PDB file of C-alpha atoms in Angstrom:
ATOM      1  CA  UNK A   1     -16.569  -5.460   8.062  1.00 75.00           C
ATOM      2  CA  UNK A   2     -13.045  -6.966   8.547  1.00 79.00           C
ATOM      3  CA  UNK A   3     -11.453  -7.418  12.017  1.00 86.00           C
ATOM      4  CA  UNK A   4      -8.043  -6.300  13.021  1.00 86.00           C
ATOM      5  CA  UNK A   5      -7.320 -10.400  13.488  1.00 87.00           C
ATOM      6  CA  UNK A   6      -7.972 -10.296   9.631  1.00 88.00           C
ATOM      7  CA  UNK A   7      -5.242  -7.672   8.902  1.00 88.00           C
ATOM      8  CA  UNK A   8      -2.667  -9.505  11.311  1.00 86.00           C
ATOM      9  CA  UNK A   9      -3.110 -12.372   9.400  1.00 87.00           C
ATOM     10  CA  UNK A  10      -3.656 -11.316   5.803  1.00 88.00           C
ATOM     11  CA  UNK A  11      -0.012  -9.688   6.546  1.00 86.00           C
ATOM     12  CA  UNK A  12       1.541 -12.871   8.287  1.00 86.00           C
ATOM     13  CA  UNK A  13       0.931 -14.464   5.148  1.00 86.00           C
ATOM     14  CA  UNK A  14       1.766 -11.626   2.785  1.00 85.00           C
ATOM     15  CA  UNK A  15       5.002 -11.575   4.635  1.00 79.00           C
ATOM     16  CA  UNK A  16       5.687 -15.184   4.791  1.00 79.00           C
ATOM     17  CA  UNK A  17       4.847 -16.193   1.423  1.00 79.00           C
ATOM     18  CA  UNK A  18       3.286 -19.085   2.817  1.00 83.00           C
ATOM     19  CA  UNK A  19      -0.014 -20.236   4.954  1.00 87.00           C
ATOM     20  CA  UNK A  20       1.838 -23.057   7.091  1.00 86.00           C
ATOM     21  CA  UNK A  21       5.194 -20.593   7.628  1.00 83.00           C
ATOM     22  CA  UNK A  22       2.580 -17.671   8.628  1.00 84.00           C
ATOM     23  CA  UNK A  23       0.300 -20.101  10.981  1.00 85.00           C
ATOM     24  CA  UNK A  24       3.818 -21.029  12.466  1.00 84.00           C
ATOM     25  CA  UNK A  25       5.150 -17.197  13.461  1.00 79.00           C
ATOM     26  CA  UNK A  26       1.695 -16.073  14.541  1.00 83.00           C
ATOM     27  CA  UNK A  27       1.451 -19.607  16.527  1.00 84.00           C
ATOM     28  CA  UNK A  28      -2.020 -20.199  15.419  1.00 86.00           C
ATOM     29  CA  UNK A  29      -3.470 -23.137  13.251  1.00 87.00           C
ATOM     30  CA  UNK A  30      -3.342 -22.660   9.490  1.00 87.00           C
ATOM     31  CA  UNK A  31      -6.612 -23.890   9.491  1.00 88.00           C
ATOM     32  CA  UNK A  32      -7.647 -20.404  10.833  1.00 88.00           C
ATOM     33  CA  UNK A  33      -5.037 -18.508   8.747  1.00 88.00           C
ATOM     34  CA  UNK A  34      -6.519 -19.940   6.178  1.00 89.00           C
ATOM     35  CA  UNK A  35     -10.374 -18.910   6.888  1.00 90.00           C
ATOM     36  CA  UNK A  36      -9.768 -15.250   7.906  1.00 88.00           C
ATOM     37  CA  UNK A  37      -7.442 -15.016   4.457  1.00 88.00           C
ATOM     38  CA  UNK A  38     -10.545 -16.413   2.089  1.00 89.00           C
ATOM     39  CA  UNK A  39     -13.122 -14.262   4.425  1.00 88.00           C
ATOM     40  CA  UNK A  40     -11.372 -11.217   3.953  1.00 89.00           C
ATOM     41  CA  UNK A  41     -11.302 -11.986   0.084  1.00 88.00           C
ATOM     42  CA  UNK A  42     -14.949 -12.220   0.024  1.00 89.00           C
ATOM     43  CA  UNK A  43     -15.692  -8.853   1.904  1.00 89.00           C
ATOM     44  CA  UNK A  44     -13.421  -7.280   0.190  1.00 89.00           C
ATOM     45  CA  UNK A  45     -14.745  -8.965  -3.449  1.00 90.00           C
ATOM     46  CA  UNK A  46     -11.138  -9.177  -4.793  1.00 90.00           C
ATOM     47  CA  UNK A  47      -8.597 -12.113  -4.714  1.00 91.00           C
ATOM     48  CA  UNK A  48      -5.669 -11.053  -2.456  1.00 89.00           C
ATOM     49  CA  UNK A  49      -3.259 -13.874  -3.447  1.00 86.00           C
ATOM     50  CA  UNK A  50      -2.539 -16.398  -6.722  1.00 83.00           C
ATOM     51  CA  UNK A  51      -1.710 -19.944  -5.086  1.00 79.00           C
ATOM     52  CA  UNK A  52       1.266 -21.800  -6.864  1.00 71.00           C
ATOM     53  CA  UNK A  53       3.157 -24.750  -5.709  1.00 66.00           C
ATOM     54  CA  UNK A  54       5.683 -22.756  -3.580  1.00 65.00           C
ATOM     55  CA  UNK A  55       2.961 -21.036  -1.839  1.00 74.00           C
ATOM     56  CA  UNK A  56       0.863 -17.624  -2.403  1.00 81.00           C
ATOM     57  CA  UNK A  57       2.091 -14.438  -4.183  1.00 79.00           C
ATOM     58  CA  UNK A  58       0.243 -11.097  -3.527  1.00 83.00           C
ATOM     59  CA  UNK A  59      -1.945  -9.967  -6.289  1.00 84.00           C
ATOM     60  CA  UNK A  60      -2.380  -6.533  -7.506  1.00 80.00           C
ATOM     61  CA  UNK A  61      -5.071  -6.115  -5.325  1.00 86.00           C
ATOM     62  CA  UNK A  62      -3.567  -8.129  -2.307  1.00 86.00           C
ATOM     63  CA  UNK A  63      -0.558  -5.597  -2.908  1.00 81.00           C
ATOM     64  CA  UNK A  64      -2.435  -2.162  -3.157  1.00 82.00           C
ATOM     65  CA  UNK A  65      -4.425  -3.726  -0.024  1.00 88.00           C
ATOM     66  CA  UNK A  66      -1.060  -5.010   2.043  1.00 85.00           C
ATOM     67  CA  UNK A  67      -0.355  -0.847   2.360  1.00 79.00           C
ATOM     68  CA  UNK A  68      -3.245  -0.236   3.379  1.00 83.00           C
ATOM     69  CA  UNK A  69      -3.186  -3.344   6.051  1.00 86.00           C
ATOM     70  CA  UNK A  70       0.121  -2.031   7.583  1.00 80.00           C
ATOM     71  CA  UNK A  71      -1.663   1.665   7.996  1.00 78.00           C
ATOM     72  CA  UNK A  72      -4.492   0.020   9.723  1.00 81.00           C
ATOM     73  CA  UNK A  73      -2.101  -1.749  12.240  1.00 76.00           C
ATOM     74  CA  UNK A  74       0.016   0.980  12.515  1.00 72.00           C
ATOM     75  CA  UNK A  75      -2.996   3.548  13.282  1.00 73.00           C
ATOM     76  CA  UNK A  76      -4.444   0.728  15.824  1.00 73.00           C
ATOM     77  CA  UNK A  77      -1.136   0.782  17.685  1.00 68.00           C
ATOM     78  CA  UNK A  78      -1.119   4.719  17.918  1.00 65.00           C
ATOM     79  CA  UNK A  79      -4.216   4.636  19.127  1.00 68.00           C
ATOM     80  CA  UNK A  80      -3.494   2.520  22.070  1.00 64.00           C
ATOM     81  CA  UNK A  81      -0.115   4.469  22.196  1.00 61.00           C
ATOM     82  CA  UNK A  82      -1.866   7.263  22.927  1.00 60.00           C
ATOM     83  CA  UNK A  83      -4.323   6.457  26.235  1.00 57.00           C
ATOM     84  CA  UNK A  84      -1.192   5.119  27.928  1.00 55.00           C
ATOM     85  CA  UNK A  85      -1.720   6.415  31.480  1.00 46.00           C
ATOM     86  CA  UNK A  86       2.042   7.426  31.936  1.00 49.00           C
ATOM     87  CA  UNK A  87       1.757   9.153  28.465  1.00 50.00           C
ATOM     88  CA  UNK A  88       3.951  12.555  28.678  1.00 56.00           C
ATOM     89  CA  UNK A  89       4.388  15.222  25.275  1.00 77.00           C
ATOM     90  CA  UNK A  90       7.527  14.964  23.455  1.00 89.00           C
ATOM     91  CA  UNK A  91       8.748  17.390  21.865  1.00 92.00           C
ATOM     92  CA  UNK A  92      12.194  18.044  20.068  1.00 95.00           C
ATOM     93  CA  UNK A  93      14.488  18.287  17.211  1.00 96.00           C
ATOM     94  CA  UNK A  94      15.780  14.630  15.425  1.00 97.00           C
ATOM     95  CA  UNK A  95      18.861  14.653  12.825  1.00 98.00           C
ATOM     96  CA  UNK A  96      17.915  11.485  11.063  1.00 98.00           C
ATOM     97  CA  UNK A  97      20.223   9.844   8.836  1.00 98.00           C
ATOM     98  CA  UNK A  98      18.660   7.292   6.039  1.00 98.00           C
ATOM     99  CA  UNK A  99      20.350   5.011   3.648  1.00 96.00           C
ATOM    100  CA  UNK A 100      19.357   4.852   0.175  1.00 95.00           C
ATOM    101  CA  UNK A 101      16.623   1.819   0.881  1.00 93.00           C
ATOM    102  CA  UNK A 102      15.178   3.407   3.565  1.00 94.00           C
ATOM    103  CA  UNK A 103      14.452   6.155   2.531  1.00 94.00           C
ATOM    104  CA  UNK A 104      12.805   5.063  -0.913  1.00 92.00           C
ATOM    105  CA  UNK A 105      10.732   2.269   0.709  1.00 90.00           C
ATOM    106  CA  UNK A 106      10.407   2.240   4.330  1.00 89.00           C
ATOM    107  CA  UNK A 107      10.241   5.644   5.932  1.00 92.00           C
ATOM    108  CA  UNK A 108       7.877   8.139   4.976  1.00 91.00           C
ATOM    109  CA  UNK A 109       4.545   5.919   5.883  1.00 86.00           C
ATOM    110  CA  UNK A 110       6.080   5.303   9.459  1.00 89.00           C
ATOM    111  CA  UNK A 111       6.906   8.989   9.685  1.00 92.00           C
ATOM    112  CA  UNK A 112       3.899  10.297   9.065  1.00 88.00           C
ATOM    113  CA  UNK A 113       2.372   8.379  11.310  1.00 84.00           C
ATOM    114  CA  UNK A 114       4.700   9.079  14.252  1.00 89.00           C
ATOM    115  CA  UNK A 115       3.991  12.548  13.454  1.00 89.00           C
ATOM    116  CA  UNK A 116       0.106  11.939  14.057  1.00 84.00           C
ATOM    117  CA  UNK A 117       1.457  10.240  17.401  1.00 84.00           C
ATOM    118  CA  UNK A 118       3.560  12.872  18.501  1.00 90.00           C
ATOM    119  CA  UNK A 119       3.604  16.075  16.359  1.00 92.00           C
ATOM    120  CA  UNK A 120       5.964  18.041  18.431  1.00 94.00           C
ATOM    121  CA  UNK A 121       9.259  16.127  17.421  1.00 96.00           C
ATOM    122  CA  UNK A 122      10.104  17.529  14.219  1.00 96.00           C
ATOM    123  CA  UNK A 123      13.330  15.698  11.909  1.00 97.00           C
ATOM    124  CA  UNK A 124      15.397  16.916   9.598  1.00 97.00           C
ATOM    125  CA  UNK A 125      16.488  14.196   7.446  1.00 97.00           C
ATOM    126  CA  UNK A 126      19.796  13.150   5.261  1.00 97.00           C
ATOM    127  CA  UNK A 127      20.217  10.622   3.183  1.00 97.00           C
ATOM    128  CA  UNK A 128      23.551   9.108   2.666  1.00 97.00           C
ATOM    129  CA  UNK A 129      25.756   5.979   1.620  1.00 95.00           C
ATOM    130  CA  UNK A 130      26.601   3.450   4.162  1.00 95.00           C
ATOM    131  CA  UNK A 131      30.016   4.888   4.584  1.00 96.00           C
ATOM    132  CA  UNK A 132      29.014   8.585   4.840  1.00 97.00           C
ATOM    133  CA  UNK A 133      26.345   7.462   7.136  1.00 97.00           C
ATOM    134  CA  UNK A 134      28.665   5.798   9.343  1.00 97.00           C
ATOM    135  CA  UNK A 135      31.181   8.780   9.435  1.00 97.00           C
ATOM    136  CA  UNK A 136      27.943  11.139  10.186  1.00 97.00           C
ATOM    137  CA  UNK A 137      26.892   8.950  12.956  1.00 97.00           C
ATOM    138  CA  UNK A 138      30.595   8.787  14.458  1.00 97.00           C
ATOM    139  CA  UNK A 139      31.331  12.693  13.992  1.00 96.00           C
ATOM    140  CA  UNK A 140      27.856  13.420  15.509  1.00 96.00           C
ATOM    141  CA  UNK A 141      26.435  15.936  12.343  1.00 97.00           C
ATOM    142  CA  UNK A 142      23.291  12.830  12.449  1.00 98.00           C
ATOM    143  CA  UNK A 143      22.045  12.072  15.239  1.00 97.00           C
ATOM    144  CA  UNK A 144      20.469   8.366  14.822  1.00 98.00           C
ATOM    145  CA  UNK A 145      20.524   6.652  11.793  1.00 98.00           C
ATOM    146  CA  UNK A 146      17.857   4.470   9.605  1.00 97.00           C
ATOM    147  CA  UNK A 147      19.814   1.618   7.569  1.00 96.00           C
ATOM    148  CA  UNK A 148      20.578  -1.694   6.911  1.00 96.00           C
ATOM    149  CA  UNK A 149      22.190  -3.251  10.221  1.00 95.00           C
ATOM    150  CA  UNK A 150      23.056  -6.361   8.235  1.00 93.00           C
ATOM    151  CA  UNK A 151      25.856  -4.179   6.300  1.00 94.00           C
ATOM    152  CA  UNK A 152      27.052  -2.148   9.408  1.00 95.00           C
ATOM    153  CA  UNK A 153      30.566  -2.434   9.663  1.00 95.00           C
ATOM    154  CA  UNK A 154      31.946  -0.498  12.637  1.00 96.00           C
ATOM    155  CA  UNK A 155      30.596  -1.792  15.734  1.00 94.00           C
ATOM    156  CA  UNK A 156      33.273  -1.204  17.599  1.00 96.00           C
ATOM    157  CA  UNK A 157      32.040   2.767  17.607  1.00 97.00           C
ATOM    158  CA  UNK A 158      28.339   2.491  16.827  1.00 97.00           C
ATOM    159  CA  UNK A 159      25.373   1.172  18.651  1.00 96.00           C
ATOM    160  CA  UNK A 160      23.319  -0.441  16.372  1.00 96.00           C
ATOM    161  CA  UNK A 161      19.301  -2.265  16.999  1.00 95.00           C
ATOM    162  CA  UNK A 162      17.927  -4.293  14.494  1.00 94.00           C
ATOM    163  CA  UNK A 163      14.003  -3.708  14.496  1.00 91.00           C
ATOM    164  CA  UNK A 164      12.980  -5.754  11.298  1.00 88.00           C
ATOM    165  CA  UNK A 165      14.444  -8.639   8.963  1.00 88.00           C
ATOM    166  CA  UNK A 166      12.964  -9.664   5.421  1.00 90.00           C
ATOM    167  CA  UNK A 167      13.459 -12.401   4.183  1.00 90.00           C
ATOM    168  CA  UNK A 168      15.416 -12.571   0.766  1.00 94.00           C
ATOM    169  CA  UNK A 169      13.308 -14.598  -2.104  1.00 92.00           C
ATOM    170  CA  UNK A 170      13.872 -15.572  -6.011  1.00 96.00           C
ATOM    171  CA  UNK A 171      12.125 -13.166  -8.157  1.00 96.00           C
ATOM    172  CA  UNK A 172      11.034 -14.858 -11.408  1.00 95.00           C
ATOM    173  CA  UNK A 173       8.199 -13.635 -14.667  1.00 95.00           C
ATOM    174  CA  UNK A 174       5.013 -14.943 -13.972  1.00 89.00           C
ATOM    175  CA  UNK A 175       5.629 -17.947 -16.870  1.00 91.00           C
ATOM    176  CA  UNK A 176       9.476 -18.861 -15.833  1.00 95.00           C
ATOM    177  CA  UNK A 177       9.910 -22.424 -16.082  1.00 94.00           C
ATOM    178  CA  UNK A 178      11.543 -22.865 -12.263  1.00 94.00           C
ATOM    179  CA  UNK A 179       7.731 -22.180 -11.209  1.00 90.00           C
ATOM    180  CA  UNK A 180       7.015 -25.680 -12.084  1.00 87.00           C
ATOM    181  CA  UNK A 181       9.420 -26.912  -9.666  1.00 87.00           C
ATOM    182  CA  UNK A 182       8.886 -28.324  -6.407  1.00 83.00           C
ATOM    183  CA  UNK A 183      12.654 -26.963  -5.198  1.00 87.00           C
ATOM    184  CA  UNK A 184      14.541 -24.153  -6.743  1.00 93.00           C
ATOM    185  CA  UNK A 185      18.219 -24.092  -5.735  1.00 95.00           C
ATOM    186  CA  UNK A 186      21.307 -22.259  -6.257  1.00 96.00           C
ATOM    187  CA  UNK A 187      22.541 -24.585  -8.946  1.00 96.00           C
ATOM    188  CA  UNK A 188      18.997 -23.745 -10.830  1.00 97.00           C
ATOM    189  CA  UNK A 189      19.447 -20.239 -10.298  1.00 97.00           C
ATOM    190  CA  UNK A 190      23.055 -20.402 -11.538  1.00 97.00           C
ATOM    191  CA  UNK A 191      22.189 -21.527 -15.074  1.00 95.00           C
ATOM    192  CA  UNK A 192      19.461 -18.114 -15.405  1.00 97.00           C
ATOM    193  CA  UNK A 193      20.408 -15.365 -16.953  1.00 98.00           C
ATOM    194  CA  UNK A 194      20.923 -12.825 -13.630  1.00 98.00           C
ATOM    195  CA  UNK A 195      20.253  -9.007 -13.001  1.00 98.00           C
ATOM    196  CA  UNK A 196      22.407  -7.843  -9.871  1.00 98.00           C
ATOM    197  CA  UNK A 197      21.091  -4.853  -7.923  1.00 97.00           C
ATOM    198  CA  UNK A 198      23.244  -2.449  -6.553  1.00 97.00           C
ATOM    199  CA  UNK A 199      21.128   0.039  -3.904  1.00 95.00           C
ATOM    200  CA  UNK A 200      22.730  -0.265  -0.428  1.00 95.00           C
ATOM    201  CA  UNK A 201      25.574  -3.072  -1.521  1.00 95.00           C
ATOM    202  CA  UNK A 202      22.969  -5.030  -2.771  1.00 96.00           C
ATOM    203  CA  UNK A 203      25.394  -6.437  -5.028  1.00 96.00           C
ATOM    204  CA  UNK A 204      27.789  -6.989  -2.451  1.00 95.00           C
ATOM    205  CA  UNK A 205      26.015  -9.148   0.015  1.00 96.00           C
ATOM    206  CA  UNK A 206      24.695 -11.237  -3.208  1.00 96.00           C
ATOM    207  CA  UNK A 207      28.352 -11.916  -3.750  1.00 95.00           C
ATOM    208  CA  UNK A 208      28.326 -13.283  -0.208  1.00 95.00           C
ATOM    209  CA  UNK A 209      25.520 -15.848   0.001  1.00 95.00           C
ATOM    210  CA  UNK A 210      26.774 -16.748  -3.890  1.00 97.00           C
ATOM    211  CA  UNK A 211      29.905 -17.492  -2.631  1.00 96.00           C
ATOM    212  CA  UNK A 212      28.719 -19.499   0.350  1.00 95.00           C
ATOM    213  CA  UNK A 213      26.942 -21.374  -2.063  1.00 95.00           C
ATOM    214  CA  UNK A 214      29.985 -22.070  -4.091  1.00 95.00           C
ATOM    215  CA  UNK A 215      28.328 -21.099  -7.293  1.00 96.00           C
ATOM    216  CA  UNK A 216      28.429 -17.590  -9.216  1.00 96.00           C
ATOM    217  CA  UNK A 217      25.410 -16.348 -11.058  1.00 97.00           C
ATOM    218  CA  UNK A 218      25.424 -15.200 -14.560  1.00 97.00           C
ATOM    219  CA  UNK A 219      25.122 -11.705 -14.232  1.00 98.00           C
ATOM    220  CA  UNK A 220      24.356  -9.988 -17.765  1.00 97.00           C
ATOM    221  CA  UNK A 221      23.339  -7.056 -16.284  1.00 98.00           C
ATOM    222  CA  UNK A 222      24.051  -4.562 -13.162  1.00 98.00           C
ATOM    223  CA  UNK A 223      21.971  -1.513 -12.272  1.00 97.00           C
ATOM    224  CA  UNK A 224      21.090   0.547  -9.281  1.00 95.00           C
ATOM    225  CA  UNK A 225      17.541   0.918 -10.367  1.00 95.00           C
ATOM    226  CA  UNK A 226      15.088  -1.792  -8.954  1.00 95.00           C
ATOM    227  CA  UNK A 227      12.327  -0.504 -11.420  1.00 95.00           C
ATOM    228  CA  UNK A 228      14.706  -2.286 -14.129  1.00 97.00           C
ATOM    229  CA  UNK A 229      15.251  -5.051 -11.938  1.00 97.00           C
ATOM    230  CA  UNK A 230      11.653  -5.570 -12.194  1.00 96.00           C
ATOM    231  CA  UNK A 231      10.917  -4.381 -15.552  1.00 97.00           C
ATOM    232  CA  UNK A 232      14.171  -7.407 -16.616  1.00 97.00           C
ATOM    233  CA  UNK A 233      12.416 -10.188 -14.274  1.00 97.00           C
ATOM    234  CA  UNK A 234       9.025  -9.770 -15.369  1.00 96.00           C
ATOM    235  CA  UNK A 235       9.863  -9.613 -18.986  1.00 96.00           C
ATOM    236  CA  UNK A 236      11.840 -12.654 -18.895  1.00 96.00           C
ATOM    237  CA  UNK A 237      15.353 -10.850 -19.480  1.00 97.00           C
ATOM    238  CA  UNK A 238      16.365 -12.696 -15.938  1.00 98.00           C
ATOM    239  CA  UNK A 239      16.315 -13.930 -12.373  1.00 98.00           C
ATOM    240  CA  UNK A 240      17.455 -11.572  -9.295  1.00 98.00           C
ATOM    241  CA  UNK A 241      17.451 -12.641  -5.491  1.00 98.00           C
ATOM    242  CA  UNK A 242      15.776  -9.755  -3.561  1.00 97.00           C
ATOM    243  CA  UNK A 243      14.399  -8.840   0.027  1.00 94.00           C
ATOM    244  CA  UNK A 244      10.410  -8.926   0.373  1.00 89.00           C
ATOM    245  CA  UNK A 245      10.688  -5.138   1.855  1.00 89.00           C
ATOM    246  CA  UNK A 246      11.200  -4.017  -2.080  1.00 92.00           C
ATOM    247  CA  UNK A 247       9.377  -6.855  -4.146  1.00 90.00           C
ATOM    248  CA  UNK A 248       6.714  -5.378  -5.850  1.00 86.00           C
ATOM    249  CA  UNK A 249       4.430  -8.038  -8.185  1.00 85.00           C
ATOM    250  CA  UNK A 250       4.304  -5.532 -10.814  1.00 86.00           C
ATOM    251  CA  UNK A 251       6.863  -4.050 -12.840  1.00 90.00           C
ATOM    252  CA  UNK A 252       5.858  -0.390 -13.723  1.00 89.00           C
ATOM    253  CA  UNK A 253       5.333  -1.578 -17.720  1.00 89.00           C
ATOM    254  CA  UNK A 254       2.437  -4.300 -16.607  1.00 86.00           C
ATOM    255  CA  UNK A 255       4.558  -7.055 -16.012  1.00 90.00           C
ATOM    256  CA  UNK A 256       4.194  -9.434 -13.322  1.00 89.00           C
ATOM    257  CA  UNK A 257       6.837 -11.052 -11.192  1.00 92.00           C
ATOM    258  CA  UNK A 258       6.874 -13.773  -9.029  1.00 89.00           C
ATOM    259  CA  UNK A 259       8.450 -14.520  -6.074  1.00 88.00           C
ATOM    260  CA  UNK A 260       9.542 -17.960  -4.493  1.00 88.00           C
ATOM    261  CA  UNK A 261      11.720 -19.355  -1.672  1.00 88.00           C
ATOM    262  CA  UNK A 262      15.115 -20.840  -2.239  1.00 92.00           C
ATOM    263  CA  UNK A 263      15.789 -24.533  -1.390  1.00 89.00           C
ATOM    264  CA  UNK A 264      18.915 -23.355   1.033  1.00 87.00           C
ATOM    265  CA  UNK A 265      19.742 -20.834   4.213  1.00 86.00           C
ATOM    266  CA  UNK A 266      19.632 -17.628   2.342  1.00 91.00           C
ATOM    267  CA  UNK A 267      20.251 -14.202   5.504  1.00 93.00           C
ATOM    268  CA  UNK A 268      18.091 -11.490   5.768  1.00 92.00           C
ATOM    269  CA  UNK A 269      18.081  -8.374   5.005  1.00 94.00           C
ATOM    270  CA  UNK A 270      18.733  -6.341   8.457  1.00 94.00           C
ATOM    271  CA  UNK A 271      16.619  -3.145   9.215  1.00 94.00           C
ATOM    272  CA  UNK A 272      17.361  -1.258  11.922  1.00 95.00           C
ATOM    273  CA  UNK A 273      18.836   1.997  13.635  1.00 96.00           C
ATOM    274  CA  UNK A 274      22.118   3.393  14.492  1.00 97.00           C
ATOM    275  CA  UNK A 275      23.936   6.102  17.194  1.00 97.00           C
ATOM    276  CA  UNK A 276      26.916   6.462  18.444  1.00 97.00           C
ATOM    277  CA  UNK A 277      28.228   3.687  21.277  1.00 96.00           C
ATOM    278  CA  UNK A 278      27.971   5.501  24.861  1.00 94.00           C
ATOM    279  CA  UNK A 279      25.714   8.522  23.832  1.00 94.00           C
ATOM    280  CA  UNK A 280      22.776   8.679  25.466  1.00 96.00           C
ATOM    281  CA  UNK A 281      19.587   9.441  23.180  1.00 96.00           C
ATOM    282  CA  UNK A 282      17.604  12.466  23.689  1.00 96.00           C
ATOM    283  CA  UNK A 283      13.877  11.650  24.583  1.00 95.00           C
ATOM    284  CA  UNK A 284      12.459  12.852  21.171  1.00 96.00           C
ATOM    285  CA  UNK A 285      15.650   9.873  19.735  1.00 96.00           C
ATOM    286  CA  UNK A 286      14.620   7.772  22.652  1.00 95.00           C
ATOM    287  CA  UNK A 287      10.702   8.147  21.876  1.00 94.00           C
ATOM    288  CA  UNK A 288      11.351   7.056  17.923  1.00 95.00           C
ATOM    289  CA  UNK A 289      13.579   4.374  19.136  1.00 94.00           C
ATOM    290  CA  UNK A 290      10.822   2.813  21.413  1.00 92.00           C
ATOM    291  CA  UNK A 291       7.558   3.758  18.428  1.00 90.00           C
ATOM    292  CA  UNK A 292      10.100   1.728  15.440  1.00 89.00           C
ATOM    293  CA  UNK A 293      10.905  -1.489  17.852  1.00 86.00           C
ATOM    294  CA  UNK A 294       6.670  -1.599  18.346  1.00 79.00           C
ATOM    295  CA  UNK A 295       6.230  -1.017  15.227  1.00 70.00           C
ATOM    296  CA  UNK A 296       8.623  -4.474  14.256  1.00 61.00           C
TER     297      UNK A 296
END
């Protein structure tokens, strides 16, 4: 059977893309990373990750099992959640506000199990644009808010907590030639063929680190639909820069993608949540605050 040290590694490196980066953040040696990885390949009798010169990329397996992994730590932290001594019942009403990413691939596992945790706090949820979430937040008909923190632009009126950052990577097709490099830069990058994604301004924080780069990709196609994203990268249409909270190794017509680090500073991509500056949050707001910053 696999121990919980297992899972907290196997996600380290899942997360970091790399055994020495993962060793780093979990400040342990990579010697051990490296053991508990290949002993929880063997009891599980799958291969969790393809090694390439950049590092590891989940497999299909590693990828079905990473879910799984985060539900395990999630349930483990409920658990001890729940024989806190000073434990007291929630219970309560949450308007919850969700941008467009959030909603399609971050909430609904950690909701369901913060409704095993406390099932009296019911929400009622909304999603919106930035914009529209911003005036909901301000005007009061949301009462928190789930979104990117990294595009927030009024802070002079809104509270905001980041509780997670993912790192933004190169997606490439399994048999790109920029795999056979030791360093892929922005002046590589800028001579692919480029898909820009638009979910959440996507497109217009792209535009930012481009700039800062002092290059431009070649964008031959735009689209709001990260299942063409992937479908484009993993057949070999292009090259896209995207968070590791929405890579997926498989596009949904069998196609496998890639992803790599960038030889330069590339920000992350800011998770976090949102209320109105100088209201205080009701303890059902206040409870889901304090269950997403353990959660990280």
């Amino acid at each position: 059977m696999f121990s919980l040290r297992q899972i907290r590694y196997f996600i380290g490196v899942a997360e970091a893309g790399q055994v020495s980066r993962a060793a780093r953040a979990l400040n342990v040696s990579q010697s051990a990373v490296t053991l508990a990885v290949k002993d929880l390949e063997g009891q599980l009798g799958v291969t969790l990750f393809d090694r390439h010169s950049g590092g590891l990329a989940l497999t299909l397996d590693g990828h079905r099992f990473l879910q799984h992994a985060r539900n395990i730590q999630g349930s483990v932290a409920d658990a001890m959640n729940s024989m806190r001594t000073d434990f007291v019942d929630v219970a309560g009403h949450v308007r919850l506000g969700l941008s467009y990413m959030m909603s399609g691939y971050f909430i609904f596992p950690v909701l369901a199990r913060f409704r095993r945790a406390y099932p009296d706090i019911h929400f009622e949820l909304v999603e919106l644009d930035r914009i529209a979430l911003e005036d909901a937040v301000r005007g009061g008909t949301v009462d928190v808010a789930l979104l990117l923190t990294s595009n927030l632009e009024d802070r002079a009126t809104i509270e905001c907590t980041t509780f997670h950052q993912s790192p933004r990577r190169l997606w490439l097709s399994s048999a790109h030639p920029l795999l056979e490099r030791d360093a892929v830069s922005f002046a590589d990058i800028a001579n692919e063929a480029y898909v820009m994604h638009t979910m959440d301004e996507a497109d217009q924080s792209a535009h930012k680190y481009w700039n800062t780069a002092g290059l431009e990709p070649q964008v031959t196609y735009t689209t709001g639909s990260l299942e063409a994203v992937r479908s484009m990268v993993a057949n070999g249409f292009a090259v896209t820069i995207l968070s590791d909270m929405v890579y997926r190794p498989w596009s949904l017509d069998g196609g496998r993608i890639v992803k790599r680090d960038i030889a330069a500073a590339l920000p992350s991509m800011d998770m976090g949540i949102a209320w109105k500056k100088g209201r205080t949050l009701s303890p059902p707001e206040q409870t889901f605050f304090d269950y997403l910053a353990e959660q990280g």
